[in-house]
Amino acid sequence: MASITIVIPVYNEEAGIPAIVEAFGPYFKSTSLNAKVLFVNDGSTDQSLQEIEKVCLLNDHFEFISFEKNAGLSAAIKAGFDYSQSDWVGYIDADLQTDPMDFLSYEAFLGEFDLITGKRVNRKDSFVKNLSSSFANWFRDSLLHDHVSDSGCPLKIIRKDLAVSLPFFKGMHRFIPALVLMQGGKLKELPVSHFPRVTGKSKFHLWNRLLSPFLDTLAVRWMMKRKIDYKIRSTNSLTHPN
């Protein structure tokens, strides 16, 4: 049976940890994969780590790693990918604005695609957040041509070996589809449900939703243009790259 680790970055989400456990109960019962959740505590200053430790002590489906200090969402995702011991890795936000049950619709495509990512339908965010996200997606696709309408959707499944090979940098979580394509992978975008935030506070605002993604998009475009690509026609060497 193929295995998957769902990575959940956590930063000051103490009130939402019990809800995460409850939301994943039906998923664990329904999935065709050998599934676990890996919490990545990103230097929380509230009681998030203590709540996570309680969950992991009582439920074998949950594990955790904890940073010494806050390192950011992209670092938490990378650490989760690096520490996962599974064929596939998934990603979902701790705020549960997306539903882990939507991962089930991804499973039929795992043999054909390297990344399955969500497109949030009827988003329950503020007007400003939706507007800035729409502009960022349009700008990103105009330059990177990944043809994904919701690159930042926090509901993804990716092949583990491909996930750890991606170039990581602050803000890279917005560009996973483009980076997968740059590595020669295939992706599929599927509609997923979206809900209002119930606990915690958003870690993003207009400034870091527009300026940082703008600069990062230019950086990713530069990487795509400068990517080294070659194909071996023939060789008598017995040495193969790892």
mmCIF file of C-alpha atoms in Angstrom:
data_model
loop_
_atom_site.group_PDB
_atom_site.id
_atom_site.type_symbol
_atom_site.label_atom_id
_atom_site.label_comp_id
_atom_site.label_asym_id
_atom_site.label_seq_id
_atom_site.Cartn_x
_atom_site.Cartn_y
_atom_site.Cartn_z
ATOM 1 C CA MET A 1 0.000 0.000 0.000
ATOM 2 C CA ALA A 2 1.315 3.438 -0.950
ATOM 3 C CA SER A 3 1.921 5.829 1.924
ATOM 4 C CA ILE A 4 1.382 9.550 2.447
ATOM 5 C CA THR A 5 2.328 12.116 5.061
ATOM 6 C CA ILE A 6 0.121 15.204 5.335
ATOM 7 C CA VAL A 7 2.243 18.140 6.503
ATOM 8 C CA ILE A 8 0.498 20.777 8.644
ATOM 9 C CA PRO A 9 2.548 23.896 9.473
ATOM 10 C CA VAL A 10 1.435 25.424 12.776
ATOM 11 C CA TYR A 11 2.093 28.909 14.082
ATOM 12 C CA ASN A 12 -0.030 30.038 17.039
ATOM 13 C CA GLU A 13 -3.040 27.833 16.286
ATOM 14 C CA GLU A 14 -3.628 26.364 19.766
ATOM 15 C CA ALA A 15 -7.406 26.650 19.605
ATOM 16 C CA GLY A 16 -7.587 24.818 16.291
ATOM 17 C CA ILE A 17 -5.540 21.684 17.086
ATOM 18 C CA PRO A 18 -8.495 19.605 18.427
ATOM 19 C CA ALA A 19 -10.518 20.526 15.319
ATOM 20 C CA ILE A 20 -7.722 19.230 13.092
ATOM 21 C CA VAL A 21 -7.801 15.861 14.848
ATOM 22 C CA GLU A 22 -11.582 15.685 14.447
ATOM 23 C CA ALA A 23 -11.440 16.689 10.762
ATOM 24 C CA PHE A 24 -8.893 13.996 9.919
ATOM 25 C CA GLY A 25 -10.828 11.162 11.579
ATOM 26 C CA PRO A 26 -13.109 10.517 8.554
ATOM 27 C CA TYR A 27 -10.157 10.922 6.176
ATOM 28 C CA PHE A 28 -8.099 8.223 7.893
ATOM 29 C CA LYS A 29 -11.087 5.853 7.697
ATOM 30 C CA SER A 30 -11.720 6.530 3.998
ATOM 31 C CA THR A 31 -8.302 6.895 2.361
ATOM 32 C CA SER A 32 -6.781 4.076 0.327
ATOM 33 C CA LEU A 33 -3.310 5.195 1.445
ATOM 34 C CA ASN A 34 -1.320 4.455 4.571
ATOM 35 C CA ALA A 35 -1.674 7.993 5.946
ATOM 36 C CA LYS A 36 -0.135 10.032 8.733
ATOM 37 C CA VAL A 37 -0.156 13.697 9.718
ATOM 38 C CA LEU A 38 3.072 15.530 10.521
ATOM 39 C CA PHE A 39 2.643 18.754 12.483
ATOM 40 C CA VAL A 40 5.473 21.261 12.014
ATOM 41 C CA ASN A 41 5.427 23.711 14.901
ATOM 42 C CA ASP A 42 6.924 26.898 13.464
ATOM 43 C CA GLY A 43 8.133 28.450 16.715
ATOM 44 C CA SER A 44 4.656 29.094 18.149
ATOM 45 C CA THR A 45 4.519 31.405 21.153
ATOM 46 C CA ASP A 46 1.154 30.155 22.440
ATOM 47 C CA GLN A 47 0.226 26.640 23.635
ATOM 48 C CA SER A 48 0.227 25.068 20.156
ATOM 49 C CA LEU A 49 3.182 22.776 20.862
ATOM 50 C CA GLN A 50 1.656 21.509 24.101
ATOM 51 C CA GLU A 51 -1.628 20.764 22.295
ATOM 52 C CA ILE A 52 0.240 18.980 19.499
ATOM 53 C CA GLU A 53 2.211 16.873 21.978
ATOM 54 C CA LYS A 54 -1.033 15.752 23.630
ATOM 55 C CA VAL A 55 -2.476 14.702 20.270
ATOM 56 C CA CYS A 56 0.638 12.777 19.225
ATOM 57 C CA LEU A 57 0.780 10.987 22.572
ATOM 58 C CA LEU A 58 -2.779 9.705 22.180
ATOM 59 C CA ASN A 59 -3.013 9.056 18.422
ATOM 60 C CA ASP A 60 -0.524 7.091 16.296
ATOM 61 C CA HIS A 61 -1.724 8.839 13.144
ATOM 62 C CA PHE A 62 -0.097 12.101 14.284
ATOM 63 C CA GLU A 63 3.581 13.026 14.622
ATOM 64 C CA PHE A 64 5.370 16.355 15.045
ATOM 65 C CA ILE A 65 8.599 18.266 14.698
ATOM 66 C CA SER A 66 9.148 21.655 16.322
ATOM 67 C CA PHE A 67 11.426 24.538 15.302
ATOM 68 C CA GLU A 68 13.618 26.397 17.770
ATOM 69 C CA LYS A 69 12.143 29.656 16.488
ATOM 70 C CA ASN A 70 9.743 30.935 13.838
ATOM 71 C CA ALA A 71 11.151 30.319 10.357
ATOM 72 C CA GLY A 72 8.141 30.912 8.111
ATOM 73 C CA LEU A 73 5.636 28.863 6.158
ATOM 74 C CA SER A 74 7.957 27.770 3.358
ATOM 75 C CA ALA A 75 10.562 26.544 5.849
ATOM 76 C CA ALA A 76 7.891 24.587 7.717
ATOM 77 C CA ILE A 77 6.682 22.950 4.509
ATOM 78 C CA LYS A 78 10.241 22.046 3.493
ATOM 79 C CA ALA A 79 10.997 20.541 6.902
ATOM 80 C CA GLY A 80 7.798 18.526 6.692
ATOM 81 C CA PHE A 81 8.716 17.213 3.257
ATOM 82 C CA ASP A 82 12.270 16.424 4.393
ATOM 83 C CA TYR A 83 11.194 14.538 7.532
ATOM 84 C CA SER A 84 8.364 12.575 5.924
ATOM 85 C CA GLN A 85 8.973 8.862 5.408
ATOM 86 C CA SER A 86 6.378 8.095 2.736
ATOM 87 C CA ASP A 87 5.823 7.722 -1.008
ATOM 88 C CA TRP A 88 3.766 10.913 -1.183
ATOM 89 C CA VAL A 89 3.583 14.102 0.841
ATOM 90 C CA GLY A 90 0.553 16.328 1.248
ATOM 91 C CA TYR A 91 0.077 19.820 2.602
ATOM 92 C CA ILE A 92 -2.866 21.544 4.294
ATOM 93 C CA ASP A 93 -3.087 24.677 6.430
ATOM 94 C CA ALA A 94 -3.878 24.413 10.135
ATOM 95 C CA ASP A 95 -6.804 26.843 9.823
ATOM 96 C CA LEU A 96 -8.905 24.141 8.094
ATOM 97 C CA GLN A 97 -10.271 26.543 5.499
ATOM 98 C CA THR A 98 -9.831 23.522 3.249
ATOM 99 C CA ASP A 99 -11.149 20.037 4.005
ATOM 100 C CA PRO A 100 -8.879 16.978 4.332
ATOM 101 C CA MET A 101 -11.678 14.871 2.834
ATOM 102 C CA ASP A 102 -10.968 16.575 -0.506
ATOM 103 C CA PHE A 103 -7.669 14.680 -0.549
ATOM 104 C CA LEU A 104 -9.724 11.587 -1.388
ATOM 105 C CA SER A 105 -10.586 12.974 -4.829
ATOM 106 C CA TYR A 106 -6.862 13.327 -5.528
ATOM 107 C CA GLU A 107 -6.053 9.660 -5.071
ATOM 108 C CA ALA A 108 -7.354 8.529 -8.473
ATOM 109 C CA PHE A 109 -4.731 10.715 -10.160
ATOM 110 C CA LEU A 110 -1.639 9.718 -8.181
ATOM 111 C CA GLY A 111 -0.434 7.210 -10.760
ATOM 112 C CA GLU A 112 -0.627 9.686 -13.627
ATOM 113 C CA PHE A 113 0.473 12.994 -12.081
ATOM 114 C CA ASP A 114 3.333 14.082 -9.848
ATOM 115 C CA LEU A 115 1.414 16.938 -8.206
ATOM 116 C CA ILE A 116 -2.293 17.268 -7.559
ATOM 117 C CA THR A 117 -3.291 20.711 -6.326
ATOM 118 C CA GLY A 118 -6.590 22.335 -5.430
ATOM 119 C CA LYS A 119 -8.608 25.208 -6.797
ATOM 120 C CA ARG A 120 -10.688 26.786 -4.036
ATOM 121 C CA VAL A 121 -14.329 27.110 -5.108
ATOM 122 C CA ASN A 122 -16.508 29.920 -3.690
ATOM 123 C CA ARG A 123 -13.719 31.267 -1.503
ATOM 124 C CA LYS A 124 -14.849 32.526 1.902
ATOM 125 C CA ASP A 125 -12.161 35.208 2.265
ATOM 126 C CA SER A 126 -12.470 38.993 2.427
ATOM 127 C CA PHE A 127 -12.872 41.058 -0.723
ATOM 128 C CA VAL A 128 -9.346 42.474 -0.403
ATOM 129 C CA LYS A 129 -7.821 39.015 0.128
ATOM 130 C CA ASN A 130 -9.658 37.559 -2.865
ATOM 131 C CA LEU A 131 -8.751 40.531 -5.051
ATOM 132 C CA SER A 132 -5.052 40.419 -4.154
ATOM 133 C CA SER A 133 -4.976 36.644 -4.651
ATOM 134 C CA SER A 134 -6.638 36.913 -8.075
ATOM 135 C CA PHE A 135 -4.167 39.559 -9.185
ATOM 136 C CA ALA A 136 -1.201 37.550 -7.888
ATOM 137 C CA ASN A 137 -2.398 34.418 -9.714
ATOM 138 C CA TRP A 138 -2.898 36.357 -12.946
ATOM 139 C CA PHE A 139 0.539 37.984 -12.701
ATOM 140 C CA ARG A 140 2.246 34.697 -11.840
ATOM 141 C CA ASP A 141 0.666 32.793 -14.715
ATOM 142 C CA SER A 142 1.422 35.639 -17.149
ATOM 143 C CA LEU A 143 5.135 35.253 -16.437
ATOM 144 C CA LEU A 144 5.509 31.586 -15.504
ATOM 145 C CA HIS A 145 2.798 29.958 -17.672
ATOM 146 C CA ASP A 146 2.006 27.205 -15.181
ATOM 147 C CA HIS A 147 -1.699 27.425 -16.197
ATOM 148 C CA VAL A 148 -2.821 26.989 -12.585
ATOM 149 C CA SER A 149 -5.617 29.261 -11.416
ATOM 150 C CA ASP A 150 -4.979 28.950 -7.656
ATOM 151 C CA SER A 151 -1.290 28.274 -7.106
ATOM 152 C CA GLY A 152 -1.429 29.121 -3.400
ATOM 153 C CA CYS A 153 -4.214 26.676 -2.543
ATOM 154 C CA PRO A 154 -3.112 24.923 0.665
ATOM 155 C CA LEU A 155 -4.279 21.468 -0.395
ATOM 156 C CA LYS A 156 -1.638 19.593 -2.346
ATOM 157 C CA ILE A 157 -0.252 16.089 -2.817
ATOM 158 C CA ILE A 158 3.174 15.662 -4.399
ATOM 159 C CA ARG A 159 5.540 12.772 -5.001
ATOM 160 C CA LYS A 160 7.993 12.698 -2.091
ATOM 161 C CA ASP A 161 11.165 12.351 -4.183
ATOM 162 C CA LEU A 162 10.104 15.262 -6.364
ATOM 163 C CA ALA A 163 9.065 17.383 -3.380
ATOM 164 C CA VAL A 164 12.503 17.241 -1.762
ATOM 165 C CA SER A 165 14.206 18.080 -5.080
ATOM 166 C CA LEU A 166 12.379 21.398 -5.505
ATOM 167 C CA PRO A 167 14.345 24.624 -4.990
ATOM 168 C CA PHE A 168 13.176 26.092 -1.699
ATOM 169 C CA PHE A 169 13.196 29.753 -0.678
ATOM 170 C CA LYS A 170 11.010 32.045 1.402
ATOM 171 C CA GLY A 171 7.652 32.304 -0.338
ATOM 172 C CA MET A 172 8.155 29.201 -2.484
ATOM 173 C CA HIS A 173 4.871 27.703 -1.244
ATOM 174 C CA ARG A 174 3.113 29.992 -3.749
ATOM 175 C CA PHE A 175 5.083 28.523 -6.659
ATOM 176 C CA ILE A 176 5.012 24.759 -6.106
ATOM 177 C CA PRO A 177 3.132 24.077 -9.393
ATOM 178 C CA ALA A 178 5.588 26.163 -11.454
ATOM 179 C CA LEU A 179 8.572 24.566 -9.718
ATOM 180 C CA VAL A 180 7.182 21.071 -10.342
ATOM 181 C CA LEU A 181 6.801 21.881 -14.040
ATOM 182 C CA MET A 182 10.339 23.249 -14.079
ATOM 183 C CA GLN A 183 11.514 19.859 -12.778
ATOM 184 C CA GLY A 184 9.662 18.073 -15.578
ATOM 185 C CA GLY A 185 6.732 16.931 -13.455
ATOM 186 C CA LYS A 186 3.067 16.671 -14.434
ATOM 187 C CA LEU A 187 0.301 18.333 -12.448
ATOM 188 C CA LYS A 188 -3.464 18.233 -12.096
ATOM 189 C CA GLU A 189 -5.707 20.949 -10.616
ATOM 190 C CA LEU A 190 -8.991 19.884 -8.996
ATOM 191 C CA PRO A 191 -11.805 21.909 -7.390
ATOM 192 C CA VAL A 192 -11.911 21.829 -3.581
ATOM 193 C CA SER A 193 -14.228 23.298 -0.973
ATOM 194 C CA HIS A 194 -13.349 26.379 1.063
ATOM 195 C CA PHE A 195 -14.579 27.573 4.447
ATOM 196 C CA PRO A 196 -14.298 30.705 6.609
ATOM 197 C CA ARG A 197 -11.478 30.798 9.131
ATOM 198 C CA VAL A 198 -12.808 29.750 12.552
ATOM 199 C CA THR A 199 -9.738 29.938 14.800
ATOM 200 C CA GLY A 200 -6.402 31.762 14.750
ATOM 201 C CA LYS A 201 -5.445 34.790 12.695
ATOM 202 C CA SER A 202 -4.201 35.123 9.139
ATOM 203 C CA LYS A 203 -0.413 35.501 8.929
ATOM 204 C CA PHE A 204 -0.637 37.447 5.654
ATOM 205 C CA HIS A 205 -1.712 40.953 4.712
ATOM 206 C CA LEU A 206 -1.915 43.074 1.562
ATOM 207 C CA TRP A 207 1.783 43.974 1.683
ATOM 208 C CA ASN A 208 3.116 40.415 1.769
ATOM 209 C CA ARG A 209 0.411 39.195 -0.603
ATOM 210 C CA LEU A 210 1.476 41.552 -3.382
ATOM 211 C CA LEU A 211 5.038 42.848 -3.031
ATOM 212 C CA SER A 212 6.743 39.614 -1.962
ATOM 213 C CA PRO A 213 4.948 37.440 -4.555
ATOM 214 C CA PHE A 214 5.771 40.035 -7.250
ATOM 215 C CA LEU A 215 9.494 39.843 -6.471
ATOM 216 C CA ASP A 216 9.394 36.063 -6.036
ATOM 217 C CA THR A 217 7.660 35.641 -9.402
ATOM 218 C CA LEU A 218 10.508 37.510 -11.080
ATOM 219 C CA ALA A 219 13.003 35.290 -9.274
ATOM 220 C CA VAL A 220 11.234 32.077 -10.348
ATOM 221 C CA ARG A 221 11.035 33.333 -13.929
ATOM 222 C CA TRP A 222 14.794 33.976 -13.788
ATOM 223 C CA MET A 223 15.371 30.401 -12.555
ATOM 224 C CA MET A 224 13.195 28.987 -15.326
ATOM 225 C CA LYS A 225 15.084 30.940 -17.970
ATOM 226 C CA ARG A 226 18.472 29.965 -16.521
ATOM 227 C CA LYS A 227 17.648 26.307 -15.859
ATOM 228 C CA ILE A 228 20.283 23.883 -17.174
ATOM 229 C CA ASP A 229 18.730 21.234 -19.385
ATOM 230 C CA TYR A 230 20.467 18.478 -21.333
ATOM 231 C CA LYS A 231 19.809 15.005 -22.725
ATOM 232 C CA ILE A 232 22.446 12.296 -23.130
ATOM 233 C CA ARG A 233 22.549 10.910 -26.654
ATOM 234 C CA SER A 234 25.121 8.170 -26.027
ATOM 235 C CA THR A 235 27.785 7.142 -23.514
ATOM 236 C CA ASN A 236 30.118 4.289 -22.617
ATOM 237 C CA SER A 237 30.259 5.321 -18.962
ATOM 238 C CA LEU A 238 28.974 2.951 -16.308
ATOM 239 C CA THR A 239 28.457 5.837 -13.902
ATOM 240 C CA HIS A 240 24.918 7.134 -13.529
ATOM 241 C CA PRO A 241 23.768 10.219 -11.603
ATOM 242 C CA ASN A 242 21.938 9.624 -8.356
#
